[in-house]
Coordinates of C-alpha atoms and ligand atoms in Angstrom, one line a residue:
M1 CA 61.7 104.9 247.1
A2 CA 57.9 104.4 247.9
S3 CA 56.5 100.9 247.5
I4 CA 53.2 100.4 246.9
T5 CA 52.2 96.4 247.5
S6 CA 48.9 95.0 246.0
S7 CA 47.3 93.0 248.2
K8 CA 44.1 92.6 247.1
P9 CA 43.1 89.6 245.3
S10 CA 42.5 89.7 241.7
L11 CA 38.9 90.5 240.9
K12 CA 36.7 88.1 239.2
Q13 CA 35.1 89.6 236.0
H14 CA 31.9 90.4 237.2
Q15 CA 33.6 92.8 239.8
K16 CA 35.8 94.3 238.0
T17 CA 36.1 98.1 238.2
A18 CA 34.6 100.8 235.8
G19 CA 38.1 101.8 235.2
V20 CA 39.3 98.5 234.7
Q21 CA 36.7 97.4 232.3
K22 CA 37.5 100.5 230.5
L23 CA 40.8 100.0 230.1
E24 CA 40.5 96.0 229.3
A25 CA 38.1 97.4 226.9
D26 CA 40.6 99.7 225.4
L27 CA 43.3 96.9 225.2
R28 CA 40.7 94.9 223.8
H29 CA 40.1 97.8 221.1
L30 CA 43.7 98.1 220.3
S31 CA 43.9 94.2 219.5
S32 CA 41.2 94.1 217.2
Q33 CA 42.6 97.3 214.9
G34 CA 44.6 95.0 213.0
S35 CA 46.9 96.5 210.8
K36 CA 46.0 100.1 211.2
P37 CA 48.6 102.4 211.4
C38 CA 50.0 102.8 215.0
K39 CA 48.2 105.0 217.4
P40 CA 49.6 106.4 220.5
Q41 CA 48.3 105.0 223.9
L42 CA 48.9 106.6 227.2
I43 CA 47.8 105.3 230.3
N44 CA 48.3 107.0 233.5
R45 CA 49.7 105.6 237.1
E46 CA 45.8 105.0 238.2
Q47 CA 45.4 103.0 235.4
V48 CA 48.7 100.9 235.6
Q49 CA 47.7 100.3 239.6
L50 CA 44.2 99.0 238.3
L51 CA 46.2 96.9 236.0
V52 CA 48.3 95.9 238.5
E53 CA 45.7 94.9 241.0
N54 CA 42.8 93.8 238.9
M55 CA 43.7 92.5 235.3
P56 CA 44.5 88.5 234.4
K57 CA 48.1 88.1 233.8
Q58 CA 47.7 87.7 230.5
V59 CA 46.2 90.9 229.7
L60 CA 48.7 92.4 232.2
L61 CA 51.7 91.3 230.4
E62 CA 50.3 92.0 227.2
A63 CA 49.9 95.5 228.4
F64 CA 53.3 95.8 229.8
E65 CA 54.6 94.6 226.1
N66 CA 52.6 96.8 224.4
I67 CA 52.0 99.8 226.6
K68 CA 54.7 102.6 227.5
L69 CA 54.0 104.0 231.0
L70 CA 52.9 107.8 231.1
N71 CA 53.3 108.9 234.7
S72 CA 50.6 111.3 235.8
N73 CA 52.8 113.5 238.2
Q74 CA 56.3 114.1 239.2
E75 CA 56.5 112.3 242.2
G76 CA 55.2 109.1 240.9
A77 CA 58.1 108.6 239.0
S78 CA 59.9 107.1 242.0
D79 CA 57.1 105.1 243.1
S80 CA 57.3 101.2 242.7
L81 CA 54.5 98.9 242.0
S82 CA 54.3 95.6 243.2
I83 CA 52.2 92.9 241.5
K84 CA 50.5 89.5 241.4
L85 CA 50.3 87.4 238.8
E86 CA 47.7 85.0 238.8
S87 CA 48.5 81.4 237.4
N88 CA 46.9 81.5 233.9
S89 CA 48.4 83.1 231.5
S90 CA 48.4 84.0 227.8
F91 CA 50.1 85.7 225.0
P92 CA 49.1 86.1 221.6
C93 CA 49.5 83.5 219.1
F94 CA 50.4 83.0 215.3
E95 CA 48.5 80.9 212.5
Q96 CA 50.8 78.6 211.6
T97 CA 50.4 76.1 208.7
S98 CA 53.1 73.3 209.3
T99 CA 54.5 72.4 205.6
E100 CA 58.2 71.8 206.3
V101 CA 60.9 68.9 208.0
D102 CA 64.1 69.4 208.1
S103 CA 65.6 67.5 211.0
S104 CA 69.1 66.8 209.3
V105 CA 72.3 67.5 211.3
N106 CA 75.1 68.4 209.1
E107 CA 77.9 68.0 211.5
T108 CA 78.7 65.5 213.9
R109 CA 78.8 66.7 217.4
G110 CA 82.1 66.3 219.2
L111 CA 80.2 65.6 222.4
Q112 CA 79.1 62.3 222.7
D113 CA 76.6 60.7 225.3
V114 CA 75.9 62.9 228.3
S115 CA 72.9 61.6 229.5
V116 CA 74.1 60.3 233.2
D117 CA 72.5 57.7 234.7
Q118 CA 70.1 59.1 237.7
E119 CA 71.6 56.6 239.7
K120 CA 75.4 56.4 239.6
K121 CA 77.3 59.6 239.0
T122 CA 80.7 60.1 239.9
S123 CA 82.5 63.5 239.7
E124 CA 85.8 65.2 239.7
Y125 CA 84.2 68.2 241.3
G126 CA 82.6 66.0 244.0
S127 CA 79.5 64.8 244.8
V128 CA 76.2 66.1 243.9
K129 CA 74.5 66.7 247.2
N130 CA 71.3 65.2 248.6
S131 CA 68.0 66.7 246.8
S132 CA 64.7 66.2 248.1
V133 CA 61.9 66.6 246.3
S134 CA 58.9 68.5 246.3
A135 CA 56.7 68.3 243.7
K136 CA 53.0 69.8 243.8
V137 CA 50.9 67.9 241.2
S138 CA 48.6 70.6 239.8
D139 CA 45.6 68.7 238.2
G140 CA 44.3 65.3 238.4
T141 CA 44.0 64.6 234.7
S142 CA 46.9 62.4 234.0
S143 CA 47.4 58.9 234.7
L144 CA 51.1 59.6 234.9
G145 CA 52.7 58.3 238.2
K146 CA 51.9 61.3 240.6
T147 CA 55.2 61.1 242.7
S148 CA 54.5 64.3 244.7
G149 CA 56.6 62.5 247.5
S150 CA 60.7 63.0 247.9
A151 CA 63.7 61.6 246.5
K152 CA 66.8 61.5 247.4
I153 CA 70.0 61.1 245.5
S154 CA 73.3 60.8 246.6
D155 CA 75.3 59.8 244.3
R156 CA 78.6 60.9 242.5
V157 CA 78.2 62.3 238.8
D158 CA 79.6 60.4 236.3
Y159 CA 80.8 62.7 233.2
A160 CA 80.7 59.6 231.0
E161 CA 82.0 60.7 227.5
G162 CA 80.7 57.9 225.2
G163 CA 77.2 56.4 224.7
K164 CA 74.2 56.3 222.9
R165 CA 73.3 59.8 221.4
S166 CA 76.6 60.6 219.0
M167 CA 74.8 63.5 217.0
C168 CA 74.2 66.0 219.7
R169 CA 74.5 67.0 222.9
G170 CA 72.2 65.4 225.2
S171 CA 71.2 67.1 228.6
T172 CA 72.3 65.7 232.0
S173 CA 70.2 65.5 235.0
S174 CA 70.9 63.7 237.9
D175 CA 67.9 64.1 239.7
V176 CA 63.9 63.6 239.2
S177 CA 63.2 67.1 240.4
D178 CA 64.3 69.8 242.8
E179 CA 63.6 70.9 246.4
S180 CA 61.7 74.1 245.2
T181 CA 58.1 73.7 245.9
C182 CA 56.3 75.1 243.5
S183 CA 53.2 77.5 244.1
S184 CA 49.7 78.4 242.6
F185 CA 51.4 76.3 239.5
S186 CA 48.5 75.8 236.9
S187 CA 47.5 73.3 235.0
S188 CA 44.8 75.6 232.9
I189 CA 45.1 74.4 229.0
S190 CA 43.1 77.9 228.3
K191 CA 45.0 79.7 226.2
P192 CA 42.6 82.7 225.5
H193 CA 45.0 84.7 223.0
K194 CA 45.5 81.4 220.9
A195 CA 42.1 81.1 220.3
N196 CA 41.8 81.7 216.6
D197 CA 44.2 78.7 216.1
L198 CA 42.0 76.4 214.0
R199 CA 43.6 73.4 215.5
W200 CA 41.7 74.0 218.7
E201 CA 38.6 73.7 216.5
A202 CA 39.6 70.5 214.9
I203 CA 40.5 68.8 218.0
Q204 CA 37.2 70.1 219.7
A205 CA 35.2 68.6 216.6
V206 CA 36.9 65.3 216.9
R207 CA 35.7 65.1 220.6
A208 CA 32.5 66.5 220.0
K209 CA 32.1 63.2 217.3
D210 CA 33.6 60.9 219.1
G211 CA 33.7 61.9 222.9
V212 CA 37.3 61.4 223.4
L213 CA 40.6 62.0 221.5
G214 CA 43.0 59.4 221.3
L215 CA 46.0 57.9 219.1
S216 CA 43.4 56.7 216.5
H217 CA 42.6 60.0 215.4
F218 CA 46.0 60.7 214.2
R219 CA 48.2 59.6 211.0
L220 CA 52.1 60.0 212.3
L221 CA 54.0 60.9 209.3
K222 CA 57.2 60.9 210.3
R223 CA 59.2 60.8 213.7
L224 CA 61.0 64.5 214.1
G225 CA 63.7 63.4 216.6
C226 CA 63.5 61.3 219.8
G227 CA 64.6 62.8 223.3
D228 CA 65.4 61.1 226.7
I229 CA 61.7 60.6 227.7
G230 CA 60.1 60.3 223.9
S231 CA 60.0 60.3 220.4
V232 CA 58.4 63.4 218.7
Y233 CA 56.3 62.6 215.6
L234 CA 54.9 64.9 212.9
S235 CA 51.4 63.6 212.7
E236 CA 48.2 64.6 211.2
L237 CA 44.8 64.9 212.9
S238 CA 43.1 62.5 210.4
G239 CA 41.4 64.2 207.8
T240 CA 41.9 67.7 208.8
K241 CA 45.5 68.6 207.4
C242 CA 46.2 70.3 210.9
Y243 CA 49.8 69.2 211.9
F244 CA 51.5 68.8 215.0
A245 CA 54.3 67.5 216.6
M246 CA 53.0 64.6 218.9
K247 CA 55.4 63.7 221.8
V248 CA 55.2 59.9 222.6
M249 CA 56.4 58.7 225.8
D250 CA 56.1 55.1 226.9
K251 CA 54.9 54.9 230.4
G252 CA 56.5 51.9 231.6
S253 CA 59.8 52.8 230.2
L254 CA 59.3 56.0 232.5
A255 CA 58.4 54.1 235.4
S256 CA 61.2 52.0 235.2
R257 CA 63.8 54.6 234.4
K258 CA 62.5 56.8 236.6
K259 CA 61.5 59.9 234.2
L260 CA 57.5 59.7 235.0
L261 CA 58.3 63.1 237.4
R262 CA 60.5 64.7 234.6
A263 CA 57.8 63.9 232.2
Q264 CA 55.1 65.2 234.3
T265 CA 56.8 68.3 234.8
E266 CA 57.2 68.7 231.3
R267 CA 53.8 68.3 231.0
E268 CA 52.5 70.6 233.5
I269 CA 55.0 73.4 232.6
L270 CA 54.0 73.0 228.6
Q271 CA 49.9 73.5 230.0
S272 CA 50.8 76.6 231.8
L273 CA 52.5 78.4 228.7
D274 CA 51.0 80.9 226.2
H275 CA 53.9 82.8 224.8
P276 CA 54.4 83.2 221.3
F277 CA 58.1 82.2 221.7
L278 CA 57.2 79.1 223.8
P279 CA 55.2 75.9 222.6
T280 CA 51.6 75.2 222.5
L281 CA 50.3 72.3 224.0
Y282 CA 47.1 71.6 222.7
T283 CA 46.1 68.6 224.3
H284 CA 47.5 65.5 226.3
F285 CA 45.9 62.0 226.1
E286 CA 46.9 58.7 227.3
T287 CA 46.7 55.1 226.3
D288 CA 47.2 52.0 228.5
K289 CA 51.2 52.0 227.3
F290 CA 51.7 55.7 226.3
S291 CA 51.3 59.2 227.1
C292 CA 51.0 61.5 224.4
L293 CA 51.6 65.3 224.8
L294 CA 50.0 67.1 221.1
M295 CA 52.0 70.5 220.4
E296 CA 52.2 72.8 217.9
F297 CA 55.0 71.7 215.2
C298 CA 58.0 73.9 213.8
P299 CA 58.5 72.9 210.3
G300 CA 62.2 75.1 210.2
G301 CA 64.4 72.3 212.7
D302 CA 66.5 73.6 215.3
L303 CA 69.1 76.3 215.4
H304 CA 72.0 74.0 215.8
T305 CA 71.1 72.6 212.7
L306 CA 70.5 76.0 211.0
R307 CA 73.9 77.4 212.2
Q308 CA 75.6 74.4 210.7
R309 CA 74.1 75.6 207.1
Q310 CA 75.7 79.1 207.6
P311 CA 78.9 80.0 205.6
G312 CA 81.8 79.6 208.5
K313 CA 79.0 77.7 210.3
H314 CA 78.0 80.6 212.5
F315 CA 75.4 83.4 212.3
Q316 CA 75.7 86.9 211.2
E317 CA 75.8 89.2 214.3
Q318 CA 72.3 90.9 213.5
A319 CA 70.7 87.4 212.9
V320 CA 72.0 86.4 216.1
K321 CA 70.7 89.9 217.7
F322 CA 67.2 88.6 216.5
Y323 CA 67.0 84.9 217.4
V324 CA 68.6 85.8 221.1
A325 CA 66.3 88.6 221.7
E326 CA 63.3 86.0 220.9
V327 CA 65.1 83.8 223.3
L328 CA 65.4 86.4 225.9
L329 CA 61.9 87.6 226.0
A330 CA 61.1 83.5 226.1
L331 CA 63.5 83.1 229.4
E332 CA 62.0 86.5 231.1
Y333 CA 58.4 85.3 230.5
L334 CA 59.4 81.6 232.0
H335 CA 61.0 82.9 234.9
M336 CA 57.9 85.6 235.4
L337 CA 56.1 81.8 235.8
G338 CA 58.8 81.0 238.5
I339 CA 60.5 78.5 235.7
I340 CA 63.9 78.3 235.7
Y341 CA 64.7 76.7 232.3
R342 CA 68.3 75.1 232.8
D343 CA 68.8 73.6 229.1
L344 CA 69.2 76.3 226.9
K345 CA 71.0 75.5 223.6
P346 CA 70.8 75.8 220.1
E347 CA 69.0 72.4 219.8
N348 CA 66.7 73.2 221.9
V349 CA 65.4 76.3 220.0
L350 CA 63.0 75.6 217.0
V351 CA 62.3 77.7 214.0
R352 CA 58.6 77.9 213.3
D353 CA 57.3 78.3 209.5
D354 CA 57.4 82.0 210.3
G355 CA 61.1 82.3 211.0
H356 CA 60.7 83.0 214.6
I357 CA 61.6 80.9 217.5
M358 CA 60.1 78.3 219.8
L359 CA 62.0 77.4 222.7
S360 CA 61.2 73.7 223.5
D361 CA 62.1 71.0 225.8
F362 CA 61.1 71.6 229.2
D363 CA 61.8 68.5 231.1
L364 CA 64.8 69.5 233.0
S365 CA 63.1 72.8 234.1
L366 CA 62.9 73.9 238.0
R367 CA 59.7 75.3 239.2
C368 CA 60.0 78.0 241.9
T369 CA 58.2 80.7 243.5
V370 CA 58.4 84.2 242.4
S371 CA 57.1 87.3 243.2
P372 CA 57.0 89.5 239.5
T373 CA 57.5 93.5 240.8
L374 CA 56.9 96.0 238.3
V375 CA 58.8 98.9 238.9
K376 CA 58.6 102.4 238.0
T377 CA 62.3 103.9 237.8
A378 CA 62.7 107.8 238.2
S379 CA 63.8 107.9 234.6
L380 CA 65.2 111.2 233.5
E381 CA 65.1 110.2 229.9
S382 CA 61.5 110.0 230.0
E383 CA 60.9 113.5 231.2
P384 CA 60.9 115.0 227.4
L385 CA 58.6 112.4 226.5
R386 CA 56.2 113.1 228.6
K387 CA 55.6 116.6 226.8
N388 CA 56.0 114.8 223.6
P389 CA 54.8 111.6 223.9
V390 CA 55.2 109.2 221.1
Y391 CA 54.0 105.8 223.0
C392 CA 53.5 103.4 219.9
V393 CA 51.0 100.6 220.9
Q394 CA 51.2 98.5 217.8
P395 CA 47.6 96.6 218.1
A396 CA 48.5 94.5 214.8
C397 CA 51.4 92.9 217.5
I398 CA 48.3 91.9 220.1
E399 CA 46.6 89.4 217.2
P400 CA 47.8 86.6 215.5
S401 CA 47.4 88.5 212.5
C402 CA 50.3 90.5 213.0
I403 CA 52.7 88.1 211.0
Q404 CA 50.7 89.1 208.0
P405 CA 52.5 90.9 205.3
S406 CA 50.1 93.9 206.2
C407 CA 52.0 93.9 209.3
V408 CA 53.8 96.9 210.6
A409 CA 57.2 97.3 208.1
P410 CA 58.9 95.0 210.0
T411 CA 62.0 96.7 210.2
T412 CA 60.5 98.9 212.8
C413 CA 61.0 96.2 215.2
F414 CA 64.5 96.3 214.9
G415 CA 65.0 99.6 214.0
P416 CA 65.9 102.8 216.2
R417 CA 64.6 102.8 219.5
L418 CA 61.2 103.8 220.2
F419 CA 61.8 107.3 220.5
S420 CA 62.8 107.9 217.3
S421 CA 62.0 111.6 217.3
K422 CA 65.1 112.4 219.7
S423 CA 68.3 112.6 217.5
K424 CA 71.4 111.0 218.2
K425 CA 73.2 114.3 219.2
D426 CA 70.6 115.1 221.6
R427 CA 70.6 112.2 223.3
K428 CA 72.5 111.6 226.8
P429 CA 76.2 110.3 226.2
K430 CA 76.3 106.7 227.5
N431 CA 79.2 106.5 229.9
E432 CA 79.2 102.8 230.2
L433 CA 77.9 99.9 228.5
G434 CA 75.0 98.4 230.1
N435 CA 73.9 101.7 231.6
Q436 CA 71.1 102.8 229.2
V437 CA 68.3 104.4 230.8
S438 CA 65.0 103.3 229.5
P439 CA 61.9 104.8 229.5
L440 CA 59.8 101.7 229.8
P441 CA 58.8 100.6 233.3
E442 CA 60.8 97.8 234.7
L443 CA 59.6 94.4 235.4
M444 CA 61.4 92.5 237.9
A445 CA 60.5 89.1 237.5
E446 CA 63.4 87.1 238.8
P447 CA 62.8 84.1 240.8
T448 CA 65.9 85.0 242.9
D449 CA 65.3 82.9 245.9
A450 CA 65.1 79.4 244.3
R451 CA 67.7 77.2 244.9
S452 CA 68.3 73.8 243.3
M453 CA 71.1 70.9 244.0
S454 CA 70.4 69.5 240.7
F455 CA 73.3 68.4 238.4
V456 CA 71.2 69.1 235.0
G457 CA 72.0 70.6 231.5
T458 CA 74.4 69.8 228.8
H459 CA 78.1 69.8 229.4
E460 CA 79.5 72.9 227.1
Y461 CA 76.7 74.5 229.0
L462 CA 76.9 73.9 232.5
A463 CA 77.2 76.8 234.8
P464 CA 80.1 76.8 237.1
E465 CA 77.8 76.5 240.2
I466 CA 76.1 73.5 238.8
I467 CA 79.3 72.0 238.2
K468 CA 80.6 72.6 242.0
G469 CA 77.3 71.7 243.4
E470 CA 77.1 74.9 245.1
G471 CA 73.6 75.2 244.6
H472 CA 72.1 77.0 241.8
G473 CA 69.3 79.3 240.8
S474 CA 67.5 81.2 238.0
A475 CA 71.2 82.6 237.5
V476 CA 72.1 79.3 235.4
D477 CA 69.9 80.5 232.6
W478 CA 72.0 83.6 232.2
W479 CA 75.3 81.9 231.8
T480 CA 73.7 79.2 229.5
F481 CA 72.1 82.5 227.6
G482 CA 75.6 83.8 227.4
I483 CA 77.1 80.6 225.9
F484 CA 74.3 80.4 223.4
L485 CA 75.2 84.3 222.5
Y486 CA 78.8 83.2 222.0
E487 CA 78.2 79.8 220.2
L488 CA 75.5 81.6 217.2
L489 CA 78.1 84.3 216.7
F490 CA 81.4 82.1 217.0
G491 CA 80.2 79.2 215.8
K492 CA 81.5 77.3 219.0
T493 CA 81.2 77.4 222.9
P494 CA 83.8 79.0 224.8
F495 CA 84.8 76.1 227.2
K496 CA 84.5 73.0 225.2
G497 CA 87.7 70.8 225.9
S498 CA 88.4 67.4 224.3
G499 CA 86.2 65.3 226.3
N500 CA 83.5 66.1 229.0
R501 CA 85.9 66.3 231.7
A502 CA 87.8 68.7 230.2
T503 CA 85.1 70.8 229.5
L504 CA 83.9 71.0 232.6
F505 CA 87.5 71.9 234.1
N506 CA 87.3 74.9 231.5
V507 CA 84.0 76.0 232.6
V508 CA 85.1 76.3 236.1
G509 CA 88.7 77.4 235.8
Q510 CA 89.5 78.9 232.4
P511 CA 89.0 82.5 231.5
L512 CA 86.7 83.6 228.9
R513 CA 88.7 84.1 225.7
F514 CA 87.6 85.0 222.0
P515 CA 88.5 84.0 219.0
E516 CA 89.9 86.5 216.4
S517 CA 87.3 85.5 213.8
P518 CA 84.7 86.0 213.0
V519 CA 84.9 89.8 214.3
V520 CA 82.0 90.6 216.4
S521 CA 81.2 93.9 217.9
F522 CA 82.1 95.1 221.0
A523 CA 78.9 95.1 222.6
A524 CA 78.4 91.6 221.8
R525 CA 81.8 90.7 223.6
D526 CA 80.8 93.2 226.5
L527 CA 77.6 91.3 226.9
I528 CA 78.9 87.6 226.8
R529 CA 81.4 88.9 229.3
G530 CA 78.9 90.1 231.8
L531 CA 76.7 87.0 231.2
L532 CA 79.9 84.6 231.4
V533 CA 80.7 85.5 235.1
K534 CA 81.6 82.5 237.1
E535 CA 80.2 83.8 240.4
P536 CA 76.4 84.2 239.9
Q537 CA 76.2 86.8 242.2
H538 CA 78.2 89.1 240.0
R539 CA 76.5 87.9 236.8
L540 CA 74.7 90.2 234.6
A541 CA 71.3 89.7 235.3
Y542 CA 71.6 88.5 238.8
K543 CA 69.1 90.5 240.4
R544 CA 67.0 92.0 238.0
G545 CA 66.6 89.2 235.4
A546 CA 66.0 90.0 231.5
T547 CA 65.6 93.5 232.1
E548 CA 69.5 94.2 232.7
I549 CA 70.1 92.3 229.7
K550 CA 67.5 94.1 227.7
Q551 CA 69.1 97.3 228.3
H552 CA 72.7 96.0 227.1
P553 CA 73.8 98.1 224.2
F554 CA 73.7 94.8 222.2
F555 CA 70.1 95.3 222.2
E556 CA 70.2 98.9 221.0
G557 CA 67.7 99.5 218.4
V558 CA 65.6 96.1 219.4
N559 CA 62.1 96.8 220.2
W560 CA 60.8 94.4 222.4
A561 CA 57.1 95.0 222.3
L562 CA 57.1 94.6 218.3
I563 CA 60.1 91.7 218.0
R564 CA 57.5 89.2 216.8
C565 CA 56.8 91.2 214.2
A566 CA 60.3 91.8 212.8
T567 CA 61.1 90.0 209.7
P568 CA 63.5 86.8 210.8
P569 CA 66.8 86.1 209.3
E570 CA 65.6 83.2 207.6
I571 CA 62.1 81.9 206.5
P572 CA 61.5 77.9 206.3
K573 CA 61.1 76.9 202.7
P574 CA 57.5 75.3 202.7
V575 CA 57.3 71.8 201.8
E576 CA 54.4 69.9 200.8
I577 CA 53.7 67.3 203.6
E578 CA 51.5 64.9 201.3
R579 CA 55.3 64.5 199.6
I580 CA 56.7 63.5 202.9
P581 CA 58.9 60.2 201.4
G582 CA 58.0 57.0 203.6
P583 CA 54.3 55.4 204.6
A584 CA 52.1 57.2 207.1
S585 CA 50.7 55.2 209.7
T586 CA 47.3 55.1 211.4
S587 CA 48.9 55.6 214.9
E588 CA 47.1 52.9 216.8
K589 CA 48.4 50.2 214.6
A590 CA 52.2 51.9 214.6
A591 CA 51.8 52.1 218.6
T592 CA 51.2 48.4 217.8
V593 CA 54.2 47.8 216.4
A594 CA 55.8 49.9 218.9
A595 CA 54.7 47.6 222.0
A596 CA 55.7 44.5 220.3
P597 CA 59.8 45.2 220.3
G598 CA 61.8 43.6 217.4
Q599 CA 58.9 43.3 215.6
K600 CA 59.6 45.3 212.1
G601 CA 56.8 47.9 211.1
S602 CA 54.9 46.4 207.8
E603 CA 55.5 48.9 205.0
N604 CA 52.1 50.2 205.4
Y605 CA 52.7 51.7 209.0
L606 CA 55.4 54.1 210.4
E607 CA 57.5 52.2 212.9
F608 CA 58.0 53.7 216.6
D609 CA 61.2 53.5 217.9
F610 CA 61.4 54.8 221.6
F611 CA 64.3 55.7 223.3
Ligands
ATP1 N1 57.3 71.2 218.2 C1 58.1 70.2 217.3 N2 58.7 70.4 216.2 C2 58.8 70.1 215.5 N3 60.2 69.2 216.1 C3 60.2 68.9 217.4 C4 59.4 69.8 217.9 N4 59.5 69.0 219.4 C5 60.5 68.4 219.6 N5 60.9 68.3 217.9 C6 62.0 67.3 217.5 O1 61.8 66.2 218.4 C7 63.1 65.9 218.9 C8 63.2 65.3 220.5 O2 62.3 66.7 220.9 P1 62.4 66.3 222.6 O3 61.9 67.3 223.0 O4 61.4 65.1 223.2 O5 63.9 65.7 223.2 P2 65.4 66.5 223.2 O6 65.3 67.7 222.6 O7 66.3 65.7 223.1 O8 65.4 66.7 225.2 P3 65.1 65.8 226.0 O9 66.3 64.5 226.1 O10 65.8 66.3 227.1 O11 63.8 65.3 226.2 C9 63.9 67.3 218.9 O12 64.8 67.2 218.7 C10 63.2 67.9 217.8 O13 64.4 67.7 216.9

């Protein structure tokens, strides 16, 4: 297989070739067509190469998702193209009106505290090995500690089973960071595809008026939840009716608990994201005492809570397919950026007001180097398509407007594959599951070289290689993806024991079993079996990442490019923010309350309650 590697540096805007400009103009034209009927868009191999060499990453990613490759010549079918992604990224965004808050949890989690103390940890499976830290600080805007040095943890892990958070499965971390270095990690807050969001303008207007944006500009309406490093508040930019989720972290507490680097990692990752299923970070600001992240607010709660409300406390398979498909795209994008997520669980999958998902919580993520490669495989199935192309680019899906009712018939995103002109009987028989031939170009964006020795995650979701302290890489996300899929389908995780220690034993030593009910499809069980392989190197997606999973028959019918336009299984009921009970606060006053431990908030102000 010939390989063409692009060694040219990316061109700046003014240096672009005419071909690239034309292609980019075409893409932008497509973006601007709103909900007009689907128009075929063909691009040839040269155009792909131009894209690869010259386009900003966000455009490239969109092109990849929305444009189907047409080979201009026979030989090209066996070529592969290596692409180099720039650090700034972008994806379309969606307009969002924040209306509902529902963070109730209907079921007490069996698991209790699993937030293992960073300093003292003991394990049946042996000790967590030393971990040198090499963290690259990507910007100079924060006053959070920039601990770019190294830290070593050599203690043993203690899987404590009692503790402070009894209602949820907390995440475990034995480390402050990892040994993998991060290259060209962007701290840019520029998210061009989310530019239509009115909240940017509202923030800009305040900055223009007052020079800076700070806590005093917000009303904190309700505490949405609290995590290991901070509390998250529903907040309104005063006088704007723009709502946000504001994560407030006490800098002193972060420092004393050695969590500064975790907070910094999360902020840097959030700053780099621009994807429909990942959070938008609007801004970050600091006061003397607090570090605040201003993110988009998800009124639909999390998938853990939503699952509890389902009959039998599990989702229907069609709904599962939707949620896991969106999570898969989010993970694929993260891996493409060199981010291993490491904390997938239903609690971290939030539901937006439009019913689509948003993966949250990046403080346990690992950053590493990655060399995404766009591979053009020789696809026998794509041959007839060249004669009768039905490549469908859905322009409405490039812009935020795609969530409007006027968007494509949503079911098309979940209907038969793109190439519906081909009857079922004409299709090649599939010899084995997972062996689908995709006519789409393949993108390999798996950071396969990443290695970490950290003990991070949530007990029921921990991959065997993490528990055994063997060192782990991106395959841990595919293990957790398997557990996640299992939990959504069956309403429980597969290796849960009577306590954390038993759970860990089961993960490492017990074979995978499926309950008799509910009945789930063979394809779903086959996918889970492929993901929950204990040896990471034999696990599905180990080599080619999300691409392998996307081709599994479980996802048959999923139109990956258009899933953001599909009708979600459930759309959160809107609530009027104004009617949310309880006093609101101006946040400076609330912060003052928070800064005085033991002092009760007056009835006019919402009380800050950290950690
Ligand atoms: N953008 C958001 N919109 C709505 N609710 C949110 C949002 N972000 C976080 N939350 C809520 O706030 C809670 C705390 O979130 P946070 O990310 O700080 O902690 P966490 O998920 O418990 O993880 P960790 O302890 O690892 O930091 C979440 O459980 C969620 O319910």
